[in-house]
Short mmCIF file of C-alpha atoms in Angstrom, two decimals:
data_model
loop_
_atom_site.label_atom_id
_atom_site.label_comp_id
_atom_site.label_asym_id
_atom_site.label_seq_id
_atom_site.Cartn_x
_atom_site.Cartn_y
_atom_site.Cartn_z
CA UNK Z 80 96.81 112.51 85.42
CA UNK Z 81 99.70 111.75 87.58
CA UNK Z 82 102.41 110.19 85.38
CA UNK Z 83 105.24 109.21 86.67
CA UNK Z 84 108.16 109.38 84.54
CA UNK Z 85 110.69 105.80 85.40
CA UNK Z 86 114.14 105.19 84.27
CA UNK Z 87 116.28 102.89 84.89
CA UNK Z 88 119.61 103.57 85.41
CA UNK Z 89 122.89 101.67 85.33
CA UNK Z 90 126.80 103.12 85.12
CA UNK Z 91 124.89 106.52 83.47
CA UNK Z 92 127.05 108.73 85.49
CA UNK Z 93 127.95 110.03 82.24
CA UNK Z 94 124.42 110.54 80.58
CA UNK Z 95 121.48 110.99 83.35
CA UNK Z 96 122.20 114.30 84.48
CA UNK Z 97 121.93 115.59 80.78
CA UNK Z 98 118.38 112.94 80.03
CA UNK Z 99 117.37 114.44 83.49
CA UNK Z 100 117.85 118.24 82.66
CA UNK Z 101 116.72 117.45 79.63
CA UNK Z 102 112.96 115.97 80.84
CA UNK Z 103 112.78 119.46 82.83
CA UNK Z 104 113.15 121.19 80.60
CA UNK Z 105 110.40 120.99 78.25
CA UNK Z 106 108.29 118.54 80.79
CA UNK Z 107 108.98 120.63 84.47
CA UNK Z 108 106.42 119.51 86.28
CA UNK Z 109 106.05 115.87 85.87
CA UNK Z 110 107.47 112.62 88.99
CA UNK Z 111 110.83 111.60 87.58
CA UNK Z 112 112.21 108.53 88.79
CA UNK Z 113 115.13 106.63 88.68
CA UNK Z 114 116.20 103.88 89.27
CA UNK Z 115 119.76 102.66 90.80
CA UNK Z 116 120.31 98.79 89.75
CA UNK Z 117 123.40 98.98 91.74
CA UNK Z 118 125.12 101.45 89.83
CA UNK Z 119 129.28 100.94 90.54
CA UNK Z 120 129.68 105.24 90.03
CA UNK Z 121 128.06 107.89 90.41
CA UNK Z 122 125.68 106.80 89.07
CA UNK Z 123 123.36 107.83 92.34
CA UNK Z 124 124.82 110.98 93.03
CA UNK Z 125 124.66 112.39 90.22
CA UNK Z 126 120.69 111.59 89.96
CA UNK Z 127 120.03 112.77 93.79
CA UNK Z 128 121.83 116.52 92.59
CA UNK Z 129 119.15 116.30 90.03
CA UNK Z 130 116.45 116.39 92.61
CA UNK Z 131 114.81 113.74 91.44
CA UNK Z 132 113.38 110.43 93.32
CA UNK Z 133 116.24 107.94 93.81
CA UNK Z 134 115.06 103.85 93.92
CA UNK Z 135 118.71 102.45 95.20
CA UNK Z 136 118.63 98.43 94.68
CA UNK Z 137 120.63 97.10 96.89
CA UNK Z 138 122.19 94.90 93.95
CA UNK Z 139 122.71 94.70 90.73
CA UNK Z 140 119.24 93.30 88.99
CA UNK Z 141 119.29 93.17 85.63
CA UNK Z 142 117.53 95.18 83.53
CA UNK Z 143 113.66 94.04 83.44
CA UNK Z 144 114.12 93.16 87.42
CA UNK Z 145 115.08 97.13 88.28
CA UNK Z 146 112.68 98.41 85.40
CA UNK Z 147 109.65 95.88 88.29
CA UNK Z 148 111.29 98.16 90.67
CA UNK Z 149 109.26 101.74 88.80
CA UNK Z 150 106.26 99.64 88.83
CA UNK Z 151 105.83 99.20 92.02
CA UNK Z 152 106.39 101.75 93.49
CA UNK Z 153 104.05 103.57 90.47
CA UNK Z 154 101.18 101.11 92.10
CA UNK Z 155 102.40 101.59 95.52
CA UNK Z 156 102.66 105.73 95.05
CA UNK Z 157 98.86 105.10 93.37
CA UNK Z 158 99.93 106.76 90.17
CA UNK Z 159 97.29 106.66 86.74
CA UNK Z 160 99.92 106.54 83.58
CA UNK Z 161 103.82 104.98 84.22
CA UNK Z 162 106.23 105.98 81.40
CA UNK Z 163 109.98 104.12 80.93
CA UNK Z 164 112.20 106.25 79.65
CA UNK Z 165 115.82 105.44 79.13
CA UNK Z 166 119.28 106.92 80.81
CA UNK Z 167 121.24 106.73 78.03
CA UNK Z 168 119.74 110.00 75.77
CA UNK Z 169 117.84 107.34 73.20
CA UNK Z 170 114.83 108.67 74.47
CA UNK Z 171 113.43 112.16 73.11
CA UNK Z 172 111.41 113.87 76.09
CA UNK Z 173 109.94 115.98 73.31
CA UNK Z 174 108.14 112.90 71.52
CA UNK Z 175 105.88 112.43 75.31
CA UNK Z 176 102.88 113.81 74.38
CA UNK Z 177 102.56 110.90 71.53
CA UNK Z 178 102.80 108.92 73.48
CA UNK Z 179 100.45 109.34 76.49
CA UNK Z 180 97.45 110.80 74.14
CA UNK Z 181 96.39 107.85 73.69
CA UNK Z 182 96.54 105.69 76.72
CA UNK Z 183 95.40 109.54 78.56
CA UNK Z 184 92.31 108.87 75.04
CA UNK Z 185 92.09 105.27 76.55
CA UNK Z 186 92.74 104.06 73.18
CA UNK Z 187 94.83 101.43 73.97
CA UNK Z 188 96.92 99.61 77.39
CA UNK Z 189 99.98 100.46 76.55
CA UNK Z 190 102.14 102.11 73.90
CA UNK Z 191 105.54 101.51 72.44
CA UNK Z 192 107.43 104.45 70.24
CA UNK Z 193 108.96 103.33 67.28
CA UNK Z 194 110.55 104.85 64.82
CA UNK Z 195 110.30 103.55 61.84
CA UNK Z 196 106.87 104.55 62.08
CA UNK Z 197 107.81 108.00 62.52
CA UNK Z 198 110.02 109.60 59.43
CA UNK Z 199 113.56 110.42 60.91
CA UNK Z 200 115.78 108.40 59.65
CA UNK Z 201 117.58 106.16 62.15
CA UNK Z 202 120.98 105.14 61.70
CA UNK Z 203 122.12 102.12 63.28
CA UNK Z 204 124.05 99.14 62.69
CA UNK Z 205 123.61 97.35 59.80
CA UNK Z 206 123.07 93.80 62.27
CA UNK Z 207 121.08 95.56 64.83
CA UNK Z 208 118.65 96.56 62.27
CA UNK Z 209 118.14 93.32 60.77
CA UNK Z 210 118.10 91.63 64.02
CA UNK Z 211 115.73 94.43 64.49
CA UNK Z 212 113.40 93.28 61.01
CA UNK Z 213 113.45 90.15 61.36
CA UNK Z 214 112.63 89.71 65.17
CA UNK Z 215 109.63 92.00 63.70
CA UNK Z 216 107.93 90.48 61.41
CA UNK Z 217 107.87 87.12 64.48
CA UNK Z 218 106.22 88.58 67.12
CA UNK Z 219 104.03 90.57 65.09
CA UNK Z 220 102.49 86.62 64.05
CA UNK Z 221 103.13 86.27 68.06
CA UNK Z 222 101.26 89.02 68.47
CA UNK Z 223 98.65 88.30 64.84
CA UNK Z 224 99.40 93.00 65.44
CA UNK Z 225 102.29 94.16 63.45
CA UNK Z 226 104.61 95.68 66.27
CA UNK Z 227 107.33 97.46 63.91
CA UNK Z 228 109.61 98.23 67.02
CA UNK Z 229 109.64 95.54 69.56
CA UNK Z 230 113.08 96.34 70.74
CA UNK Z 231 111.98 99.44 71.80
CA UNK Z 232 112.13 100.91 74.67
CA UNK Z 233 110.12 103.75 75.04
CA UNK Z 234 106.58 102.70 76.03
CA UNK Z 235 103.19 104.30 78.26
CA UNK Z 236 101.29 102.38 79.82
CA UNK Z 237 97.89 102.77 82.12
CA UNK Z 238 97.26 101.47 85.61
CA UNK Z 239 95.71 97.97 83.47
CA UNK Z 240 99.48 97.08 82.62
CA UNK Z 241 101.85 99.01 85.62
CA UNK Z 242 99.51 96.28 87.51
CA UNK Z 243 99.63 93.22 84.80
CA UNK Z 244 103.49 94.29 85.40
CA UNK Z 245 103.91 93.96 88.98
CA UNK Z 246 103.45 90.49 88.64
CA UNK Z 247 104.87 89.65 85.46
CA UNK Z 248 107.86 91.09 83.91
CA UNK Z 249 110.26 89.79 81.58
CA UNK Z 250 114.30 89.32 83.56
CA UNK Z 251 116.14 88.79 80.36
CA UNK Z 252 114.67 90.73 77.52
CA UNK Z 253 111.57 92.40 79.37
CA UNK Z 254 110.56 94.91 75.95
CA UNK Z 255 109.64 91.75 73.22
CA UNK Z 256 108.78 89.10 75.46
CA UNK Z 257 106.95 91.98 77.28
CA UNK Z 258 104.55 91.53 73.89
CA UNK Z 259 104.33 88.72 73.53
CA UNK Z 260 102.92 88.49 77.50
CA UNK Z 261 100.78 91.26 77.81
CA UNK Z 262 98.60 89.37 74.14
CA UNK Z 263 98.44 87.17 75.66
CA UNK Z 264 96.89 89.32 78.80
CA UNK Z 265 94.32 90.08 75.83
CA UNK Z 266 95.64 94.49 76.28
CA UNK Z 267 95.89 96.97 73.67
CA UNK Z 268 98.73 97.09 72.58
CA UNK Z 269 99.15 100.86 70.14
CA UNK Z 270 102.42 101.38 68.53
CA UNK Z 271 103.05 105.67 67.95
CA UNK Z 272 105.35 106.78 65.77
CA UNK Z 273 108.33 108.92 67.34
CA UNK Z 274 111.69 109.94 67.18
CA UNK Z 275 114.59 108.53 69.58
CA UNK Z 276 118.78 110.08 69.20
CA UNK Z 277 121.06 107.55 68.67
CA UNK Z 278 122.75 105.82 70.60
CA UNK Z 279 125.76 107.30 71.62
CA UNK Z 280 127.77 103.92 72.38
CA UNK Z 281 130.76 104.97 69.83
CA UNK Z 282 131.74 103.71 67.19
CA UNK Z 283 129.46 100.01 65.76
CA UNK Z 284 129.54 97.37 68.81
CA UNK Z 285 127.47 95.67 67.10
CA UNK Z 286 129.31 92.35 65.28
CA UNK Z 287 126.98 90.12 62.89
CA UNK Z 288 127.34 87.15 65.27
CA UNK Z 289 126.39 89.25 68.07
CA UNK Z 290 123.22 90.58 65.81
CA UNK Z 291 121.95 86.81 64.68
CA UNK Z 292 123.04 85.58 68.82
CA UNK Z 293 121.20 88.68 70.22
CA UNK Z 294 118.34 87.45 68.10
CA UNK Z 295 118.16 83.86 68.38
CA UNK Z 296 117.65 84.32 72.25
CA UNK Z 297 115.47 85.84 72.14
CA UNK Z 298 113.52 83.48 70.12
CA UNK Z 299 113.31 81.53 72.49
CA UNK Z 300 112.60 83.33 75.27
CA UNK Z 301 109.63 84.94 72.93
CA UNK Z 302 108.07 81.08 71.79
CA UNK Z 303 109.20 79.60 75.66
CA UNK Z 304 106.32 82.87 76.77
CA UNK Z 305 104.55 81.76 73.93
CA UNK Z 306 103.60 78.31 76.12
CA UNK Z 307 103.87 80.33 80.10
CA UNK Z 308 100.39 80.42 81.70
CA UNK Z 309 99.19 83.80 82.05
CA UNK Z 310 95.76 84.87 83.14
CA UNK Z 311 93.24 87.29 81.30
CA UNK Z 312 92.89 90.78 82.17
CA UNK H 1348 127.02 37.81 97.04
CA UNK H 1349 128.25 40.27 93.88
CA UNK H 1350 131.92 42.66 94.88
CA UNK H 1351 129.90 45.51 93.24
CA UNK H 1352 126.57 44.54 94.60
CA UNK H 1353 128.59 44.41 97.96
CA UNK H 1354 129.48 47.74 97.47
CA UNK H 1355 126.88 49.36 95.66
CA UNK H 1356 124.62 48.00 99.54
CA UNK H 1357 126.96 49.92 102.07
CA UNK H 1358 127.18 53.50 99.43
CA UNK H 1359 124.00 53.73 100.17
CA UNK H 1360 123.58 52.62 103.03
CA UNK H 1361 125.97 55.48 103.77
CA UNK H 1362 124.13 58.02 102.01
CA UNK H 1363 121.41 57.06 104.02
CA UNK H 1364 122.57 57.46 107.52
CA UNK H 1365 124.91 61.07 106.48
CA UNK H 1366 121.32 62.36 104.81
CA UNK H 1367 119.80 61.39 108.23
CA UNK H 1368 122.69 62.58 110.48
CA UNK H 1369 122.43 65.66 108.27
CA UNK H 1370 119.10 66.39 109.71
CA UNK H 1371 119.94 65.53 112.67
CA UNK H 1372 122.32 68.59 113.27
CA UNK H 1373 120.03 70.71 111.78
CA UNK H 1374 122.30 71.09 108.51
CA UNK H 1375 119.81 70.23 105.95
CA UNK H 1376 115.37 71.10 105.64
CA UNK H 1377 113.45 67.52 105.90
CA UNK H 1378 111.43 69.21 102.74
CA UNK H 1379 114.61 68.60 100.88
CA UNK H 1380 116.30 65.26 102.10
CA UNK H 1381 112.31 63.05 101.06
CA UNK H 1382 114.43 62.79 97.46
CA UNK H 1383 117.97 61.36 98.88
CA UNK H 1384 116.56 59.30 101.38
CA UNK H 1385 113.54 57.79 98.96
CA UNK H 1386 116.47 57.81 96.53
CA UNK H 1387 119.15 55.39 99.42
CA UNK H 1388 116.51 53.66 100.23
CA UNK H 1389 115.27 52.21 96.25
CA UNK H 1390 118.39 51.51 95.62
CA UNK H 1391 119.59 50.19 98.65
CA UNK H 1392 116.83 47.85 98.21
CA UNK H 1393 118.33 47.24 94.51
CA UNK H 1394 121.84 46.55 95.57
CA UNK H 1395 121.15 44.02 98.13
CA UNK H 1396 117.93 42.13 97.31
CA UNK H 1397 119.43 39.81 94.28
CA UNK H 1398 116.57 39.03 93.55
CA UNK H 1399 114.40 41.40 93.04
CA UNK H 1400 117.51 43.08 91.07
CA UNK H 1401 117.55 39.95 88.34
CA UNK H 1402 114.04 40.39 88.08
CA UNK H 1403 113.34 44.56 87.79
CA UNK H 1404 117.42 43.76 84.66
CA UNK H 1405 115.88 40.44 82.88
CA UNK H 1406 112.08 43.17 82.30
CA UNK H 1407 113.66 45.25 80.85
CA UNK H 1408 116.59 43.52 79.33
CA UNK H 1409 119.94 44.58 80.32
CA UNK H 1410 122.28 42.26 80.81
CA UNK H 1411 125.08 43.14 83.40
CA UNK H 1412 121.85 43.48 86.30
CA UNK H 1413 124.79 46.05 88.75
CA UNK H 1414 124.69 48.52 85.36
CA UNK H 1415 120.33 49.40 86.37
CA UNK H 1416 121.70 50.42 89.54
CA UNK H 1417 124.28 52.71 87.83
CA UNK H 1418 121.21 54.24 85.37
CA UNK H 1419 118.07 54.77 89.13
CA UNK H 1420 121.39 56.80 90.44
CA UNK H 1421 121.33 58.29 87.08
CA UNK H 1422 117.55 58.95 86.98
CA UNK H 1423 117.44 59.16 91.31
CA UNK H 1424 120.40 62.90 90.62
CA UNK H 1425 118.43 64.38 87.63
CA UNK H 1426 114.74 64.44 89.31
CA UNK H 1427 116.88 65.84 92.62
CA UNK H 1428 118.54 68.01 90.40
CA UNK H 1429 115.51 69.19 87.94
CA UNK H 1430 113.56 69.63 91.88
CA UNK H 1431 116.67 71.79 93.52
CA UNK H 1432 116.56 74.40 89.35
CA UNK H 1433 112.93 74.81 90.50
CA UNK H 1434 113.81 75.89 94.55
CA UNK H 1435 116.63 77.87 93.30
CA UNK H 1436 113.94 79.55 90.79
CA UNK H 1437 111.81 80.27 93.20
CA UNK H 1438 115.20 81.62 96.21
CA UNK H 1439 115.22 83.77 93.11
CA UNK H 1440 111.96 85.20 92.52
CA UNK H 1441 112.08 86.16 96.32
CA UNK H 1442 115.52 88.12 96.12
CA UNK H 1443 114.23 89.52 93.91
CA UNK H 1444 111.44 90.61 94.49
CA UNK H 1445 112.50 91.38 98.45
CA UNK H 1446 115.37 93.86 96.58
CA UNK H 1447 112.91 96.21 94.94
CA UNK H 1448 110.78 95.86 98.70
CA UNK H 1449 113.22 97.60 100.86
CA UNK H 1450 114.48 99.96 97.72
CA UNK H 1451 110.93 101.79 97.50
CA UNK H 1452 110.48 101.33 101.32
CA UNK H 1453 113.89 102.90 101.54
CA UNK H 1454 112.98 105.47 100.20
CA UNK H 1455 109.69 106.39 101.87
CA UNK H 1456 112.14 106.40 105.09
CA UNK H 1457 114.06 108.76 103.78
CA UNK H 1458 110.88 111.20 102.64
CA UNK H 1459 109.77 110.94 105.67
CA UNK H 1460 113.01 111.90 107.52
CA UNK H 1461 112.77 115.13 105.31
CA UNK H 1462 109.55 115.98 106.52
CA UNK H 1463 110.79 115.91 109.99
#
């Protein structure tokens, strides 16, 4: 099946080169599109020298709209599967197979790579971890299905979800919010255990306050999403 | 006539004429001016007609009738602002879609140039 890796990148000149090399090493043939979300640094140049397709947005649209650009590109170019892959080095190319399998078998419309389902030890800041746990409970309740890693951006989708995301993709907190919209549309979500790298952001940047603040904003956004009109697919 | 009502009447006329003038000079689209015109007219009616103002004020229990005009102005401002928020939302959706389309088209053009 024709598969596309979508990598949104905003000021990722430090990481994007390694990320692309890494993917190429393990999957030499897979199509890759980098969405340069109006980066001010050399992200565009670095990505282009690696020989991948780069879509350049005229100005910074934010992660949601940048990701959606990739889905539009996948739809226009007739891809069967689109994969979301982070440009910051958090996601591992060797975990891609696990993500693709349920889609290729037709068992899922979207798969989500969960770091909490896997046996690997995933070290993270306590505040961030707590926020994800609580969010996981709330999202699981809303979508009537256990979701262990609602903020994971390591995802693969089939054509049905690709088309859905072209019409409905949240701007603010796309990962948790899209789960609610997918559920309302009646699409099949499957979580897959994957290993992830620790974020390369150095020291802990998420304080307890910011963790709580993030969580409150996401919960509000998700509750509003629950009220939205979404046609079933 | 109360001094306050006279001032309110003059201000309403000023708003009405200004909006008409902006439309005439093509600086305001009719679509976005209707709410302003309607608000100005409604307020003009209550400011100019003392009888109507006193009747409505008594009806809803307002002791000092001119304050009804402030209430009305406040109400219209809220309605107009919500209306503008919906307009802004629509515009930002469209500018987002246009940016995405530009990115995809630009890539297509570059790819075709490479083939030539």
